[in-house]
Structure formats: structure tokens, C-alpha cells
Short mmCIF file of C-alpha atoms in Angstrom, two decimals:
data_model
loop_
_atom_site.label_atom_id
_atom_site.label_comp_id
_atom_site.label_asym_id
_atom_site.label_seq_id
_atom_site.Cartn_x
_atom_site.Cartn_y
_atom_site.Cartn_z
CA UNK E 61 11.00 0.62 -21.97
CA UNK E 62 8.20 0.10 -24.70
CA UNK E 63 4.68 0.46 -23.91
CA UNK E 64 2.66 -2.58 -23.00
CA UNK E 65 0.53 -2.17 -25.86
CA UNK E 66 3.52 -1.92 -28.54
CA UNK E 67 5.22 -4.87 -26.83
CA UNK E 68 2.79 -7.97 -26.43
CA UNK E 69 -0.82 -7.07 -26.02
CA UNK E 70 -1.98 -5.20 -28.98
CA UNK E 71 -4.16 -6.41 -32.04
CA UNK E 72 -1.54 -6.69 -34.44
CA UNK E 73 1.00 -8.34 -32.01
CA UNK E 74 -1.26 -10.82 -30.78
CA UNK E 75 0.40 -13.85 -33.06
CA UNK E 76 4.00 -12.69 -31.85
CA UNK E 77 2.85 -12.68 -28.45
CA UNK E 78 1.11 -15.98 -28.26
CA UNK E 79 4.65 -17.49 -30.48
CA UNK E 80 6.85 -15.96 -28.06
CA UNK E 81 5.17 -16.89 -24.38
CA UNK E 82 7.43 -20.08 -24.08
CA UNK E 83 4.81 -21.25 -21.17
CA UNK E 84 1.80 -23.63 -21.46
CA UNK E 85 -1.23 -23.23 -19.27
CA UNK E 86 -3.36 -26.04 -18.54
CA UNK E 87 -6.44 -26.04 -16.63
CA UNK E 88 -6.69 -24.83 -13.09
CA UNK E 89 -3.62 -23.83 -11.09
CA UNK E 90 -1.13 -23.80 -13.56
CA UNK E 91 1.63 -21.54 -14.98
CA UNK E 92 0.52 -18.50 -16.35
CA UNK E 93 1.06 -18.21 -20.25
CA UNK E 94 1.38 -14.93 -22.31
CA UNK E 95 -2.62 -14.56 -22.95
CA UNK E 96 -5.33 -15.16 -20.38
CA UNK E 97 -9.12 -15.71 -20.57
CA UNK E 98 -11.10 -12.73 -20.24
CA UNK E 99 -8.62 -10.07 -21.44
CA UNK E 100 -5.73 -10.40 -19.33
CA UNK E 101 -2.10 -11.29 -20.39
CA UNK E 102 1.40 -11.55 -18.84
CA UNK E 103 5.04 -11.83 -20.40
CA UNK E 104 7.87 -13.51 -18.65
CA UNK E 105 10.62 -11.43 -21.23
CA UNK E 106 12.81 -11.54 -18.20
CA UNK E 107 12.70 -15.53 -17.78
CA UNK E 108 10.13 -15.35 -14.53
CA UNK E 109 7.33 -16.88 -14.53
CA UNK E 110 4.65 -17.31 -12.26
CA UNK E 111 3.32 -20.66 -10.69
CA UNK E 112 -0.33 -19.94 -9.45
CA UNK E 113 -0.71 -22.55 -6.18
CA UNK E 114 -3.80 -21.46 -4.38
CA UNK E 115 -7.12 -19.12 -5.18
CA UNK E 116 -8.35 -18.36 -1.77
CA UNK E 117 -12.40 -16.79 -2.07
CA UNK E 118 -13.02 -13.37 0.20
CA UNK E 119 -16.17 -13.82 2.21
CA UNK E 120 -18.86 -12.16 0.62
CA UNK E 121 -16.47 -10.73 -2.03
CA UNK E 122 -16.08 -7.22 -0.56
CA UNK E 123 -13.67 -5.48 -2.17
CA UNK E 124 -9.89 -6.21 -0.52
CA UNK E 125 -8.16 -2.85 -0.13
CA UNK E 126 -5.32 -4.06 1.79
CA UNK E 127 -3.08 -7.06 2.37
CA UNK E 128 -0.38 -8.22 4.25
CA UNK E 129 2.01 -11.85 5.48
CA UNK E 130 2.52 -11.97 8.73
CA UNK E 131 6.13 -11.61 9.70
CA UNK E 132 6.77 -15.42 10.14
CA UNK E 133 4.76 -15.76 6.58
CA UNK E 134 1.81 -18.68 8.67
CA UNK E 135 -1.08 -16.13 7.85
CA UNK E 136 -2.42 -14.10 5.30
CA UNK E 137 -4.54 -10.82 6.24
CA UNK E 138 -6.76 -9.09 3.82
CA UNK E 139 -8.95 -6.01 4.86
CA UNK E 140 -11.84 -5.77 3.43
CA UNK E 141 -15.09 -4.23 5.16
CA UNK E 142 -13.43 -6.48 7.56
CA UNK E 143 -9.74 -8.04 8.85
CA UNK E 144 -9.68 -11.41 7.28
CA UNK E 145 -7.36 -14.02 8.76
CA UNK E 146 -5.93 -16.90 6.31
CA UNK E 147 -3.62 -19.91 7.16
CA UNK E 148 -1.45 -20.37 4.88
CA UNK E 149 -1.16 -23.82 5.60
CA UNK E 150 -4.26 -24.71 4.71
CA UNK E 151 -6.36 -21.62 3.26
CA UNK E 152 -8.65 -21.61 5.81
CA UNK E 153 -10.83 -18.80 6.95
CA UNK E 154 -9.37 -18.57 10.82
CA UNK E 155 -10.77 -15.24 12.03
CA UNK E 156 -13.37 -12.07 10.62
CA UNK E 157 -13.38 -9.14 12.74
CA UNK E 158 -14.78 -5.49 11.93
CA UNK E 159 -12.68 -2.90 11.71
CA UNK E 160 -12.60 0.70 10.87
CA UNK E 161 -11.55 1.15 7.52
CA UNK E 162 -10.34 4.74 5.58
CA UNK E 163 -9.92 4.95 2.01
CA UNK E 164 -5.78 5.11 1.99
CA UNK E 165 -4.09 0.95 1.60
CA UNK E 166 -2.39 1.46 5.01
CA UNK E 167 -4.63 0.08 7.55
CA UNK E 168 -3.24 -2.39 9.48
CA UNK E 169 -0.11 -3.80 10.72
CA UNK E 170 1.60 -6.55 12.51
CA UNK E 171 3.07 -6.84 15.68
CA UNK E 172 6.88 -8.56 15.27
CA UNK E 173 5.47 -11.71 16.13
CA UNK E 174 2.89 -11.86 14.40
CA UNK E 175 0.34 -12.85 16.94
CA UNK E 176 -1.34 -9.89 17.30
CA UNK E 177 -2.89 -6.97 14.37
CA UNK E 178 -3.07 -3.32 14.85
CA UNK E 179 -6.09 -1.65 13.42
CA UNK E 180 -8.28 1.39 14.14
CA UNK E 181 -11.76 -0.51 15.26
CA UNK E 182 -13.62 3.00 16.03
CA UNK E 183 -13.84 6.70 15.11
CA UNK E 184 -13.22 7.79 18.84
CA UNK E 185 -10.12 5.68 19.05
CA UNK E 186 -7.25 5.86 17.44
CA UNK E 187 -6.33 1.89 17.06
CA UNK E 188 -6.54 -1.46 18.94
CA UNK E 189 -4.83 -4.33 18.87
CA UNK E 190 -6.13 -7.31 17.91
CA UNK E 191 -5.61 -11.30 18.66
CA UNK E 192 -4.78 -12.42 15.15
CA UNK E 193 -6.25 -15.77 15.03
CA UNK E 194 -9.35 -14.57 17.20
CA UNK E 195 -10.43 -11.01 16.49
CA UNK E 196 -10.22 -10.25 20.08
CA UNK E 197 -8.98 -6.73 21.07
CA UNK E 198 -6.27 -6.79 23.32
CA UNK E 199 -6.09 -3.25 24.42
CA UNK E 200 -7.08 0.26 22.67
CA UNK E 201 -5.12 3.16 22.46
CA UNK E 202 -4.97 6.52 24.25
CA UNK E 203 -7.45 8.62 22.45
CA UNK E 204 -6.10 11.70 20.32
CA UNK E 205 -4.51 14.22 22.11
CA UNK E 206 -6.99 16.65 20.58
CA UNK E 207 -11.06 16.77 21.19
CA UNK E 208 -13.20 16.18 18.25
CA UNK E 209 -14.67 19.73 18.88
CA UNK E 210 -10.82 20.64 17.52
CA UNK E 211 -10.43 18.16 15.02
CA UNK E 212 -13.83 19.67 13.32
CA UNK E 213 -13.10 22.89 14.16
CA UNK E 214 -10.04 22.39 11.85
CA UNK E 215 -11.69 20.70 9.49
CA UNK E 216 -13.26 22.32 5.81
CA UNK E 217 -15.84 19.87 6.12
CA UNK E 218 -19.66 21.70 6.73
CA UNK E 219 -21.94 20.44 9.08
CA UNK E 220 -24.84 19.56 6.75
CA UNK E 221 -27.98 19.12 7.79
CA UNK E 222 -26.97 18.58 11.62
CA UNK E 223 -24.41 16.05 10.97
CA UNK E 224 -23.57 14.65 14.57
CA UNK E 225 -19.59 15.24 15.38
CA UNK E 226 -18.93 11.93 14.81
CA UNK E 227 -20.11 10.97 11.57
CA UNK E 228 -18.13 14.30 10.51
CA UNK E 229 -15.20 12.84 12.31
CA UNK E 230 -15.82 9.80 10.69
CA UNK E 231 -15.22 11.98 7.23
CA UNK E 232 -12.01 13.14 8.63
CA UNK E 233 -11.08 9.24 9.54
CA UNK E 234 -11.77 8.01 6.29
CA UNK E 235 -9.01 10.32 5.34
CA UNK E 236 -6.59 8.50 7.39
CA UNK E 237 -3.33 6.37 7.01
CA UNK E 238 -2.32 4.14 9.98
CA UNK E 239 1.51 2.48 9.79
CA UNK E 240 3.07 -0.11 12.01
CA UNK E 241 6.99 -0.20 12.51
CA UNK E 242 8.24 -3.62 11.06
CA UNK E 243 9.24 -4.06 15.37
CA UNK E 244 5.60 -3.59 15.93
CA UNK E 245 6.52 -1.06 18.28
CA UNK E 246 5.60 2.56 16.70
CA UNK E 247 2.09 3.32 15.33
CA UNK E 248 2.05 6.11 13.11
CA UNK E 249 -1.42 7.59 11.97
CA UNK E 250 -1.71 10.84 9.77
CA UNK E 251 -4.94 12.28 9.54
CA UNK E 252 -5.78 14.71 6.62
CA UNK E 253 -8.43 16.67 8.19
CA UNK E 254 -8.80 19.61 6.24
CA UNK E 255 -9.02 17.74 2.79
CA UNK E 256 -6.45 17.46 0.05
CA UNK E 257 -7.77 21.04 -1.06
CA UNK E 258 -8.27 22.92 2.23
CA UNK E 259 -6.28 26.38 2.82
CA UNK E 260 -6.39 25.95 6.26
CA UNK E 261 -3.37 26.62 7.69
CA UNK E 262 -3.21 23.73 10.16
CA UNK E 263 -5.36 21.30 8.57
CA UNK E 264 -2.79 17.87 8.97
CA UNK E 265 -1.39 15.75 11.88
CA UNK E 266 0.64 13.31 12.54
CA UNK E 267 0.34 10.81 15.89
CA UNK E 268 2.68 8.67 16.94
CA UNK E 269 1.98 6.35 19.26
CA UNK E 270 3.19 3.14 21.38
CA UNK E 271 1.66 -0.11 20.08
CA UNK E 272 2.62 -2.15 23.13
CA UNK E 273 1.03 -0.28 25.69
CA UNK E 274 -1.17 2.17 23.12
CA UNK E 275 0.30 5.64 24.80
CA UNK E 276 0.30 8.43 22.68
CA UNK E 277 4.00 9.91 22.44
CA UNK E 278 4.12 12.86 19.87
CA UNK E 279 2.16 14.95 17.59
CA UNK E 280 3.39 16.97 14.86
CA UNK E 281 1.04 19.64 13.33
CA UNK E 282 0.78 21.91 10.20
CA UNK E 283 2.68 19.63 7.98
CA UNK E 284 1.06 18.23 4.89
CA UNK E 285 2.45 14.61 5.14
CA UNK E 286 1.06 11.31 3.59
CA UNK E 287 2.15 7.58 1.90
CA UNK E 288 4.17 6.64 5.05
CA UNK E 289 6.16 3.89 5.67
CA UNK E 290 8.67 2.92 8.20
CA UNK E 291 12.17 1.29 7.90
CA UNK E 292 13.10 -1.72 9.80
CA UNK E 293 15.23 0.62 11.52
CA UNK E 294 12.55 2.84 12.93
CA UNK E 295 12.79 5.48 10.03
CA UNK E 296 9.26 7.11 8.59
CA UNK E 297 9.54 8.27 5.11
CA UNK E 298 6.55 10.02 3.84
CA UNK E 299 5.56 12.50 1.29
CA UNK E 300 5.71 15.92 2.44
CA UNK E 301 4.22 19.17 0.27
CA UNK E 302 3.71 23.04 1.37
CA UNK E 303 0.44 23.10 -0.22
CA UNK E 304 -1.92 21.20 -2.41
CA UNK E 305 -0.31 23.11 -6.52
CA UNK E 306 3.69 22.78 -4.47
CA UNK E 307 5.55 20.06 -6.27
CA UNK E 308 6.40 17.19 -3.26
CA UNK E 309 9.64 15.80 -1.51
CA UNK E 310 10.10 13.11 0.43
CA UNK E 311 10.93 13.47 3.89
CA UNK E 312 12.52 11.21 5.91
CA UNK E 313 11.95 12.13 10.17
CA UNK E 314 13.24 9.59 12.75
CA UNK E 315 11.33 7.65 15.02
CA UNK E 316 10.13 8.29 17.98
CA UNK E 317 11.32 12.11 17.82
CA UNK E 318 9.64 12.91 14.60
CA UNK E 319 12.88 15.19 13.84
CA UNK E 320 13.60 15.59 10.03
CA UNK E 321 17.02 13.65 8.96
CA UNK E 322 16.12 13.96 5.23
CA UNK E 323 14.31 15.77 2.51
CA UNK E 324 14.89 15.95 -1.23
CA UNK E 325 12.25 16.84 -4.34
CA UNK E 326 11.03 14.20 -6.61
CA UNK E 327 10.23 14.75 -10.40
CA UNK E 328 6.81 15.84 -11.89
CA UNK E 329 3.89 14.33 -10.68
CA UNK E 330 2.06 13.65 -7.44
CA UNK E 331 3.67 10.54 -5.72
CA UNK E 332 0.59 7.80 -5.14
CA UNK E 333 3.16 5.31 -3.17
CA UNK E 334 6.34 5.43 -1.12
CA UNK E 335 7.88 1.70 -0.11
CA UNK E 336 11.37 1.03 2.15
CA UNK E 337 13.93 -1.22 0.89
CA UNK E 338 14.19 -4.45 2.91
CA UNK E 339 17.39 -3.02 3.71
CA UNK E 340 16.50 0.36 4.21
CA UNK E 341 19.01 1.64 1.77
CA UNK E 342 16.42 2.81 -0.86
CA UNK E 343 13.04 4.49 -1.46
CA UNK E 344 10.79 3.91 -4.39
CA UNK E 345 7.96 6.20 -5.48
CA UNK E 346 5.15 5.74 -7.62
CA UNK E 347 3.66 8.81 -9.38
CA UNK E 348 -0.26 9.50 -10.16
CA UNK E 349 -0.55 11.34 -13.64
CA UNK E 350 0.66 13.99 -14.45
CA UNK E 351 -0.11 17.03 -16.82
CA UNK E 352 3.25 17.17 -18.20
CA UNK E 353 4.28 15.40 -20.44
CA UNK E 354 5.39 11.58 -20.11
CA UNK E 355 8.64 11.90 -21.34
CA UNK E 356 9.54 14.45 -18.63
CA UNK E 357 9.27 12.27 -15.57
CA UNK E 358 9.15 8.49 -14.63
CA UNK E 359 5.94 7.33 -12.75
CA UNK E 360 8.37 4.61 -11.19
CA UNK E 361 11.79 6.17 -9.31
CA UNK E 362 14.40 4.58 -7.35
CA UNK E 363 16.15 6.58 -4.52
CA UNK E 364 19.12 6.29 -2.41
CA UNK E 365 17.58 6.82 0.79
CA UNK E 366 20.83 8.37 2.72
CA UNK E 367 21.59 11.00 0.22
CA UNK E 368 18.27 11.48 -1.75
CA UNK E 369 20.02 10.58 -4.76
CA UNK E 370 17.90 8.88 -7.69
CA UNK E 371 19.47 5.45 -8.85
CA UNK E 372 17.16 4.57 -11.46
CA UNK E 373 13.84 5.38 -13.11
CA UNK E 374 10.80 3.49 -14.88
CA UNK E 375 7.86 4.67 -17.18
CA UNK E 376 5.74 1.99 -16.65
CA UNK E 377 3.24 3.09 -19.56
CA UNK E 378 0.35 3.14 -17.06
CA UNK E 379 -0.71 5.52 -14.19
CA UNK E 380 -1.41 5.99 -11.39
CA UNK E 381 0.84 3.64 -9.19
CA UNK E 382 -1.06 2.56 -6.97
CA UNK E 383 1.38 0.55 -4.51
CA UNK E 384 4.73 -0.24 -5.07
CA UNK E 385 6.01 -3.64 -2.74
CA UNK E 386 9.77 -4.78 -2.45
CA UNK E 387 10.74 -8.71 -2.94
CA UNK E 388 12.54 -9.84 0.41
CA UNK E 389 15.71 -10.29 -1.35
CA UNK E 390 15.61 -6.49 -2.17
CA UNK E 391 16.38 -6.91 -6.20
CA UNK E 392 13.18 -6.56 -7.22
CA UNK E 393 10.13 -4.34 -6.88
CA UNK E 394 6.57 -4.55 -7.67
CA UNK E 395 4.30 -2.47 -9.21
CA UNK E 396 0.61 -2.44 -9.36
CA UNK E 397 -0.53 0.49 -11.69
CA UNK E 398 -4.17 1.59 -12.72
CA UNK E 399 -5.58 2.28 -15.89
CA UNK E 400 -8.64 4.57 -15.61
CA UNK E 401 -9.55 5.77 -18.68
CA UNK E 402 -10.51 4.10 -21.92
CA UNK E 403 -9.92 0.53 -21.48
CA UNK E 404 -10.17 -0.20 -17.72
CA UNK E 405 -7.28 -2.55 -16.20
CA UNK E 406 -4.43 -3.08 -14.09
CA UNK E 407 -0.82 -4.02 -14.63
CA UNK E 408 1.28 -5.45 -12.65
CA UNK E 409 5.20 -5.49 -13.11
CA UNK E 410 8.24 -7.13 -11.64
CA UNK E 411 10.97 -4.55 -12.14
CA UNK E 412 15.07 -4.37 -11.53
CA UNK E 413 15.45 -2.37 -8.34
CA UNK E 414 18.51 -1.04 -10.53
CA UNK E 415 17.05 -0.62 -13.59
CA UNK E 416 16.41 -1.48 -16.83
CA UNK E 417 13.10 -3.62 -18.70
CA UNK E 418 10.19 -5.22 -16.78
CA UNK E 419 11.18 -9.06 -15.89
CA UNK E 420 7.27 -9.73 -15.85
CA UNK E 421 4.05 -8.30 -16.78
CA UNK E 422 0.53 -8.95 -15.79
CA UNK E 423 -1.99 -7.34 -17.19
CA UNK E 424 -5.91 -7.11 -16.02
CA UNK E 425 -8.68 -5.75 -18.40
CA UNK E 426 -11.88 -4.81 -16.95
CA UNK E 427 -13.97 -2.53 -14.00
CA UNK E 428 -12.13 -5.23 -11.44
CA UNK E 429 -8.28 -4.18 -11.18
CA UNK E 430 -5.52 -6.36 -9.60
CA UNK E 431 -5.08 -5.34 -5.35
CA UNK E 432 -3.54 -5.25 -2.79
CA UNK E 433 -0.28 -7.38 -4.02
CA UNK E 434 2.22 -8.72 -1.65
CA UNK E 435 4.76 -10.84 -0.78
CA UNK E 436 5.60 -13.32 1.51
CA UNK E 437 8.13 -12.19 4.16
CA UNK E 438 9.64 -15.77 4.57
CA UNK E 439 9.60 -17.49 1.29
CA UNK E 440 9.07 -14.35 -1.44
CA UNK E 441 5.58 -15.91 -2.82
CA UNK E 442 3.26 -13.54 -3.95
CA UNK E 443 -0.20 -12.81 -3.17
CA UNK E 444 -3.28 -10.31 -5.27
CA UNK E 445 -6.71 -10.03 -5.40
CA UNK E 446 -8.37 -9.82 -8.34
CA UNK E 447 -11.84 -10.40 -9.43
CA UNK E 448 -13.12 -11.09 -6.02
CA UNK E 449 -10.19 -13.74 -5.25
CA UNK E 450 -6.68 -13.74 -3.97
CA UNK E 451 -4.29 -15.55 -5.75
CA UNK E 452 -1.35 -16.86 -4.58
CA UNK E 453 2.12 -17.21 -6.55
CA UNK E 454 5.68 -19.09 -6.41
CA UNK E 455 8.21 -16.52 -8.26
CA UNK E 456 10.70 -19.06 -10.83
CA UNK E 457 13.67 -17.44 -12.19
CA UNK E 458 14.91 -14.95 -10.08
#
């Protein structure tokens, strides 16, 4: 695949680009051309294009760090400092409710219905759930099976300056990744408590618990597990690594036992994101950089999730990954990739899930990256926030 700079977005391509974009862009919501205002550009070499219908504002434009459909596809939820509740109907603000929110892009999750949002709301519990449309908690969780004294006592970070246990445990939460089962039934939430660099020899965990009544079920210890995600079919898939300079695998445990079905290396790199198939036939993986060199590994891979087998592999010319989300229909993937050094930006792709060149490229210049993309569960549109708005897409072509 050619870089994005050789193929439409560099200085001396710039006429070629603009020639070849085949798409006019009026004023206001529109579809996209090949070149943008304020540095950004997209292709459609594949014969997609993109037909922007709504720009929806964030309330005081915190910074989005996760979104999500509900399952029936009638609200949109971004988190932000906060959960905010959209209807898609009419893009109206329904419900704001604080939350507690890590670092990591899993933080919240649906119940099957849609009707009510898991979410951790406080350091000293686990999760609650959450009325959608009113921010009201249902019910909270058991707490964690283990006391703060023994989360901290595990933990490599100091007590400075007589930091109270729980703002250190709130340094271990922000460390955090909380999962829902597509059911709505499992709630899995990994804590990294000794850091990413701790030789601790116990320093992870992994809780599962019951969403619908919020009892704790399992815990597995010692493991150095993170990125997970869970099949319709109630498997967890999440990378797993024997310490922080070990290359990773992914590992693929079933649900509720935590047992290990699956587990099979991936190539050079550290993996950033791990997504299920819609049918939960394959795995993608998205790699950060890497010190090798580029032509060594692909910072997009496809994998056959019952045998571990890689079915195709991307370069996508920009790192790190930062979230890779599968179209309903299961042909295509997206990926949103960061550009950190030099000239700032984002890039998002619509790639074959069986290979082969990007069908669509977006690219954002700039200190503000695309977020948070995703698509509609129901009717495949698609949804990022960018520049302090989310903007919301019908996919033509496919």
C-alpha cells in the first residue's frame, strides 16, 4: 500500500489529488471531497464516499475519549469528563452524568437493550449501572474482592507526601479498562496496578463480574493482560505479555470461567487495539511503533480467531493505532491511527477485512486528532469527534 503522503496529500501531488477526487463539496453538510479546509483531506480510491448528515457540539468541548451506539442504534454516548447521552433522532442533549473516567477508550458499555450504561462512577466501586436517558444509577457493584490496603500494597506507586489511599487508588484506576459483553451480561475490568514498568510479580488483575445483579464472580491474578474485548458469544480476547521487553500474544479465555481456549504471538510491535469480528470469526490488531523496522511487521493484522492464523496484513503508513472498529456487515474495518511526531494528525481508513488498498482515507492535521470513531449497530453510519465536534456519516459504496 503506498504511503499517504506519496499517494494524495503531498506538495507535489496536490494538483493530481484535487483532479482525481471525483466529489464536490459545497457548503455545510455535504460530501466530503479529496482536500479539506484547515489541512485535512480524504480519498474515496475505493469508490466510498462519505455523506456528512449531522455535527453534534460536546458540552463544554471536553475532550471525547470514548464513544459508542446503543445496540438498537436510538442513542449516541460519548464520554467525556462525563457520559453524554444523544438522540439520534433529533441530536439532542438527553442526559450528562459524571463518571469515573481512566485513561484506556474502554469505559463504558451497554446493556442488550440499551436502556441502561455500565460505567465505573467511583474509585471504591468497581461500576454502576446507569439509566441511559436519566443518569440515574440503578445499582453498584460488589466492591473488589481485594482491600485497597492490597491493591497499594501491590502497587509501584510511592506514597508522596501522605497521599491518602484513595487518591493513590485513584492512580491505579486511571490505569483501568472496563468491558461489557455485547449480552450486557459480563463486566470485565483489568486493572494495571503495578504500572506498565513494574517488576512486581503480581502487579495485574482481572475481575469479572455480573452486570445484572453487580456480583463479583472471578478474579484472575499475575497475568499481564490488556485491550479486551468480548465476542458476541461471550469470548474475551485480550493482549497477554510475560513482562513489559516479552513480545505479546493474544489470548483468547472463555467467559465466565476465565479458562484459556487460545493463544498465538503477533508480529513486532506492541499491539495498541484488539476488536472482535461481528461474527466472531476474526481478530484485528493495531500495533503502536515499533523500533524495527517498518517493513518487518504490519501495524494493521487480520486473524482467524479459531486457529490464530493471520489472514491478512496492512501498513497503514501511520502509528500508533489507536482503535480499530468493525462495520456491522463484517467486510470492513476501521482504523483511526495517530501521528505524533512532526506534523501532528490523524488518519482514518476504511480497509478490506481481507485485504488489499484502503477504500477511504481521512486525514486530520493539527494538535486535535480524529476520536473515538464508531459505527452504528443498526444502519452502519459512522460517528468521530474531531475538533471539539462529533460528526456523523452515511457510508455510499460499499
Amino acid at each position: 500500500m503506498e504511503s499517504l503522503t506519496r499517494r494524495a496529500f503531498g506538495v507535489a501531488s496536490l494538483g493530481a489529488a484535487l483532479a482525481s477526487a471525483g466529489a464536490v463539496r459545497p457548503a455545510g453538510a455535504s460530501w466530503f471531497g479529496n482536500l479539506l479546509p484547515g489541512g485535512r483531506g480524504m480519498t474515496d480510491s475505493g469508490g466510498v464516499r462519505l455523506k456528512q448528515i449531522a455535527s453534534v457540539d460536546v458540552p463544554e468541548a471536553e475532550l471525547v475519549r470514548s464513544m459508542a451506539w446503543s445496540p438498537d442504534g436510538s442513542r449516541l454516548v460519548a464520554a467525556s469528563n462525563r457520559l453524554n447521552v444523544f438522540d439520534t433522532a433529533t441530536w439532542n442533549l438527553r442526559a450528562r452524568f459524571r463518571i469515573l473516567v481512566p485513561n484506556p477508550g474502554k469505559i463504558f458499555g451497554f446493556s442488550a437493550d440499551g436502556r441502561e450504561v455500565v460505567a465505573s462512577r467511583t474509585n471504591e466501586t468497581p461500576f454502576s449501572v446507569f439509566e441511559t436517558d436519566t443518569g440515574k444509577v440503578v445499582r453498584d457493584s460488589d466492591p473488589f474482592p481485594i482491600s485497597i490496603a492490597d491493591i497499594l500494597g501491590q502497587s509501584s506507586i510511592p506514597d508522596i507526601l501522605g497521599q491518602s489511599e484513595l487518591r493513590r487508588l485513584w492512580q491505579v484506576r486511571d490505569q483501568q479498562s472496563l468491558t461489557v459483553s455485547p449480552d450486557g451480561h459480563y463486566v470485565i475490568i483489568i486493572l494495571n496496578v503495578g504500572g506498565v514498568r513494574s517488576n512486581l510479580p503480581r502487579p495485574f488483575y482481572t475481575f469479572l463480574f455480573d452486570s445484572q445483579t453487580g456480583r463479583h464472580l472471578s478474579t484472575s491474578e499475575g497475568v499481564l493482560r490488556g485491550l479486551p474485548t468480548i465476542s458476541r458469544d461471550n469470548r474475551l480476547a485480550v493482549e497477554k505479555r510475560q513482562g513489559f521487553n516479552v513480545p505479546g500474544e493474544v489470548e483468547i479465555l472463555d467467559l465466565p470461567s476465565l479458562t484459556s481456549r487460545l493463544s498465538f504471538p503477533v508480529r513486532l510491535g506492541f499491539m495498541r487495539s484488539l476488536s472482535w469480528s461481528p461474527e466472531g470469526d476474526r481478530l484485528a490488531s493495531g500495533m503502536s511503533d515499533s523500533s524495527s523496522p517498518r517493513e518487518q511487521y504490519d501495524s494493521i493484522a487480520i486473524w482467524n480467531a479459531m486457529s490464530g492464523e493471520r489472514i491478512a496484513g496492512f501498513a497503514s503508513g501511520i502509528e500508533p493505532i489507536e482503535s480499530l472498529v468493525w462495520h456491522p456487515g463484517g467486510r470492513i474495518i476501521l482504523s483511526n491511527s495517530a501521528k505524533g511526531t512532526g506534523e501532528r494528525g490523524g488518519l482514518l481508513q476504511l480497509l478490506p477485512a481481507g485485504g488489499g488498498d484502503a477504500l477511504f482515507r481521512y486525514f486530520a492535521s493539527g494538535s486535535t486528532l480524529t476520536n473515538a470513531p464508531c459505527f452504528c449497530p443498526r444502519t452502519g453510519r459512522l460517528a468521530w469527534n474531531e475538533r471539539g465536534k462529533i460528526l456523523i456519516h452515511e457510508i455510499q459504496g460499499l
